Coordinates of C-alpha atoms in Angstrom, one line a residue:
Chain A
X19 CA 0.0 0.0 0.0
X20 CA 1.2 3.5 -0.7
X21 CA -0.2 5.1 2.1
X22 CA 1.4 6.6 4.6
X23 CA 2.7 6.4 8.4
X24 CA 2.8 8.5 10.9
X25 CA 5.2 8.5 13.5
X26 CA 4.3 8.7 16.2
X27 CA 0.8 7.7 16.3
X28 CA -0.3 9.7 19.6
X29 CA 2.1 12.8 21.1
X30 CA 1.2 14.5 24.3
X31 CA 3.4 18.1 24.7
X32 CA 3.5 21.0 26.9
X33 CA 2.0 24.2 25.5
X34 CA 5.6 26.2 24.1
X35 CA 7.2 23.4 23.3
X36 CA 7.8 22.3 19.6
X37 CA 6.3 19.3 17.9
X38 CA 7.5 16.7 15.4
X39 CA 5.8 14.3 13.6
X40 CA 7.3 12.3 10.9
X41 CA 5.5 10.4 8.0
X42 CA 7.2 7.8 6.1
X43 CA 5.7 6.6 2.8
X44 CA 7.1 3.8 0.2
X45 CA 6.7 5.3 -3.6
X46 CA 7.9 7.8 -5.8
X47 CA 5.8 10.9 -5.6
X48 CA 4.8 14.6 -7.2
X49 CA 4.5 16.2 -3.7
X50 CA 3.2 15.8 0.2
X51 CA 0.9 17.3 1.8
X52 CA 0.2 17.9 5.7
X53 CA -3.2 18.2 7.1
X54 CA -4.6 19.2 10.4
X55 CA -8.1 17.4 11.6
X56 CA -9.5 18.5 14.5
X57 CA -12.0 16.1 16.3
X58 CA -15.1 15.2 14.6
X59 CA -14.0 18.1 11.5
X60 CA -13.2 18.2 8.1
X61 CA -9.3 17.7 6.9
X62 CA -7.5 21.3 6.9
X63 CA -4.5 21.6 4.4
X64 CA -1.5 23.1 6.2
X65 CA 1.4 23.0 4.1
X66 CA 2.4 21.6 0.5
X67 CA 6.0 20.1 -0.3
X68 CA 7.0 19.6 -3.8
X69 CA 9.4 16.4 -4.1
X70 CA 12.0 18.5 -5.7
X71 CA 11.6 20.9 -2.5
X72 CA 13.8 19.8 1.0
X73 CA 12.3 22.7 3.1
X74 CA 9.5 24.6 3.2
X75 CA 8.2 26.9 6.5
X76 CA 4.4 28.6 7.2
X77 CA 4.6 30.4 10.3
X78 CA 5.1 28.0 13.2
X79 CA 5.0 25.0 10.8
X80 CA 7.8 23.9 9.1
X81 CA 8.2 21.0 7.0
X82 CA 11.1 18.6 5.5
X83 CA 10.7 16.2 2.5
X84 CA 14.0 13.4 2.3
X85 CA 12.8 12.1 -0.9
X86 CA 15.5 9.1 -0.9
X87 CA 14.7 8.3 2.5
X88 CA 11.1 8.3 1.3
X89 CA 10.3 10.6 4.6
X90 CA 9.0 13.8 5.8
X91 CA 9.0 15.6 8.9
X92 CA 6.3 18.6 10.1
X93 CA 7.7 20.7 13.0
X94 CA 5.2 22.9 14.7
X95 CA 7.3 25.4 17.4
X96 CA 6.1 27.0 20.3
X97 CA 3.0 25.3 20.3
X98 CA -0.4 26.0 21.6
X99 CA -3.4 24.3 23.5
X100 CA -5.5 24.7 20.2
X101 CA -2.7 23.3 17.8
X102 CA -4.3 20.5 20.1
X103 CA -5.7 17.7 16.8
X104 CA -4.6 15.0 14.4
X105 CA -2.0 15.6 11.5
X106 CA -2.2 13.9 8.4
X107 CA 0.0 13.6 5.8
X108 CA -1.1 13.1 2.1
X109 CA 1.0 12.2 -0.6
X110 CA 0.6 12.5 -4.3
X111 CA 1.9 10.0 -7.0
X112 CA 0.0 10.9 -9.7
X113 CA -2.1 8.0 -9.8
X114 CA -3.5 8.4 -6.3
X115 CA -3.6 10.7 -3.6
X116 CA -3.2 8.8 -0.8
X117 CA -3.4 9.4 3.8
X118 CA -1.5 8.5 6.2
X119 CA -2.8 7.0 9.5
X120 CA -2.5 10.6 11.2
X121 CA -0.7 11.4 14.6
X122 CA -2.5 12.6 17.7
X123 CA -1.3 15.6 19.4
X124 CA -2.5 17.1 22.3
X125 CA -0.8 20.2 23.7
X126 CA -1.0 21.0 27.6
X127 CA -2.0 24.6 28.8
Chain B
X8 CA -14.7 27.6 6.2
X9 CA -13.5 25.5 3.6
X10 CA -16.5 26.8 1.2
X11 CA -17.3 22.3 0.5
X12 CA -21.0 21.8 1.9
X13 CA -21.8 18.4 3.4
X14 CA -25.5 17.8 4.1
X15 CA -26.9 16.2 5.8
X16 CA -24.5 16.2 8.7
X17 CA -25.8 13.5 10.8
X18 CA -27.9 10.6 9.5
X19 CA -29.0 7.6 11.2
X20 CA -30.5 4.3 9.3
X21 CA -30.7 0.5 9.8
X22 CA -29.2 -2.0 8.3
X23 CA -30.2 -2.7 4.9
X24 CA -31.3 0.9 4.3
X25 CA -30.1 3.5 1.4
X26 CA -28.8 6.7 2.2
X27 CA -27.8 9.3 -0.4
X28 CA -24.8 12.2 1.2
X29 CA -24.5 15.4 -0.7
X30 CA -21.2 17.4 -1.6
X31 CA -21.5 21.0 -3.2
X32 CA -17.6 21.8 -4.1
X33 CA -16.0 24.9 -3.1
X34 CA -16.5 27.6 -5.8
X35 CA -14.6 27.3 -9.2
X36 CA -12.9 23.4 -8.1
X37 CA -13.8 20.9 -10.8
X38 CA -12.6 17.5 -9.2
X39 CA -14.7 16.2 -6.1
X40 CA -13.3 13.3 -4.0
X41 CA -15.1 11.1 -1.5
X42 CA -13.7 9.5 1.8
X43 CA -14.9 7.3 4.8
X44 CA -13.1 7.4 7.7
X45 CA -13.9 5.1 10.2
X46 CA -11.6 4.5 13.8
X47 CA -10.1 1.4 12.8
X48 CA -9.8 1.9 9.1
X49 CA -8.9 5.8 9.2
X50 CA -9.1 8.1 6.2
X51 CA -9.8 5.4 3.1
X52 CA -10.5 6.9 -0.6
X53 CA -13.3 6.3 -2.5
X54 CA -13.6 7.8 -5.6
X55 CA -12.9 11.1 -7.2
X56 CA -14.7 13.0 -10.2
X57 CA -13.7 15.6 -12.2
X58 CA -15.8 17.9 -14.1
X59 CA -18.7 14.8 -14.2
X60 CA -16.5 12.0 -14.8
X61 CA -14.9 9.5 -12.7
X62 CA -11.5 10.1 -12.8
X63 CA -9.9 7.4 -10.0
X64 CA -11.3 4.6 -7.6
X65 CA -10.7 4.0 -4.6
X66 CA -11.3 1.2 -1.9
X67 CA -15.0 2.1 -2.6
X68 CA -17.6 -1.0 -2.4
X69 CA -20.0 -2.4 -5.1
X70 CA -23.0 -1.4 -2.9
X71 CA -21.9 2.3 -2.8
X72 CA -21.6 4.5 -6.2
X73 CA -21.6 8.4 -6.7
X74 CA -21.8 10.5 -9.3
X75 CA -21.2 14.0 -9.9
X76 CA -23.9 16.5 -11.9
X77 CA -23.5 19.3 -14.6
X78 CA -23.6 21.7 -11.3
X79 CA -20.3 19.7 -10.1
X80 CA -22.5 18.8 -7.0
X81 CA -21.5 14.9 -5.8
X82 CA -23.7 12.8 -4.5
X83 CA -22.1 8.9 -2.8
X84 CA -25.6 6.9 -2.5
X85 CA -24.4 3.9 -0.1
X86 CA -27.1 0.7 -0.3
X87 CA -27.8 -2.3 2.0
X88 CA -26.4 -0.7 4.5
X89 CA -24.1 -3.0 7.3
X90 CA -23.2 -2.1 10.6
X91 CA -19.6 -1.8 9.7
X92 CA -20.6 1.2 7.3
X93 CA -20.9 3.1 10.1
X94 CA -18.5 6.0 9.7
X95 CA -18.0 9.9 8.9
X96 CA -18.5 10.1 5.2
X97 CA -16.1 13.5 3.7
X98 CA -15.8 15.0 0.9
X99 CA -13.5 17.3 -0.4
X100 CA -13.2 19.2 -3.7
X101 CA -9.5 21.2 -5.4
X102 CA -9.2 22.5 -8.7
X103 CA -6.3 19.7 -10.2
X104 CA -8.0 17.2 -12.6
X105 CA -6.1 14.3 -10.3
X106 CA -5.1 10.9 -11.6
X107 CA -2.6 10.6 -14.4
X108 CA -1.0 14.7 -13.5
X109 CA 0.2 16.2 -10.5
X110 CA -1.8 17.4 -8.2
X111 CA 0.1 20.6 -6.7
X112 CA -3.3 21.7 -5.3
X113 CA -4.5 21.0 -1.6
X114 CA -7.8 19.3 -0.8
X115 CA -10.6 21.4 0.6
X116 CA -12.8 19.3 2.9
X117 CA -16.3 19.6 4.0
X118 CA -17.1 18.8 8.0
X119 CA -19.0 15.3 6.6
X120 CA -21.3 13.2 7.4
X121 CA -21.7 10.8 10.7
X122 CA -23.5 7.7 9.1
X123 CA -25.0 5.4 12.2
X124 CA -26.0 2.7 10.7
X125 CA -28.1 0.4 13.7

């Protein structure tokens, strides 16, 4: 299956602290995608990666693509209570446009 | 808001029932894309349409089809409806014709539809 895995699959944080969340994937693709869902809510596109792109950054989020490693990671610093919901990533091979499992993060006040 | 309408929002049936959910696409996005996600199975692809044709398919069953109208509205009719159906139901819409080119475009998704199915 192409779809992809998050890593970690549940992440509990302090509010200020930063966040990563990785998302590994196992074909060649056009580009990745991160998306925020909060509970019970409709998918929210964060942040797009091309493959021929390494690092991209929107705001507090900041993403990394390691094509040969077929990886990615999405960083969210100093975060907040409602930065509090499950990331997605999404990845794009042309063919199919295809989710990962999500991870759950909930950030402490 | 997205600007991709779900209605209805919650819908409750018994098993063996038909439902029909309904996706208006955000303003000026040709390609409409259906999903169920479901806590064990999370976020699994159905089918997509673009511009009233079926463009790619998805893990979608033989008792569910959709079709999308000359008004790009979507609608997923699911039949003989089984517990395990039981899910949200989404829908999301972008501009990118999809399979066979690269997307570059991000999804816009409705807030879907919780199907109880009892």
């Amino acid at each position: 299956s192409q779809q992809g895995e998050e890593d970690p699959q549940a992440l509990s944080i302090q509010e200020g602290e930063n966040a990563t969340m990785n998302c590994s994937y196992k074909t060649s693709i056009n580009n990745l995608q991160w998306y925020r869902q909060n509970s019970g809510r409709g998918l929210v596109h964060l942040i797009l990666i091309r493959s021929n792109e390494r690092e991209k950054h929107s705001g507090r989020l900041r993403v990394t693509l390691d094509t040969s490693k077929k990886s990615s990671s999405l960083l969210i610093t100093a975060s907040r209570a409602a930065d509090t919901a499950s990331y997605f990533c999404a990845t794009d091979t042309g063919n199919q446009f295809y989710f990962g499992t999500g991870t759950s993060l909930t950030v402490i006040p | 808001d997205s600007g991709v309408t779900q209605t209805p929002k919650h819908l409750i049936t018994a098993t063996g029932q038909r439902v029909t959910l309904r996706c208006s696409p955000r303003s000026g996005d040709l390609s409409v894309y259906w999903y169920q996600q479901s806590l064990d199975q999370g976020l699994q692809f159905l089918i997509q349409y673009y511009n009233g044709e079926e463009r790619a398919k998805g893990n979608i069953l033989e008792r569910f089809s959709a079709q999308q109208f000359p008004d790009l509205h979507s609608e997923l009719n699911l039949s003989s409806l089984e517990l395990g159906d039981s899910a949200l139901y989404f829908c999301a819409s972008s501009v990118a014709p999809g399979q066979g080119s690269s997307y570059n475009s991000p999804l816009h998704f409705g807030n879907g539809t919780r199907l109880t199915v009892t």
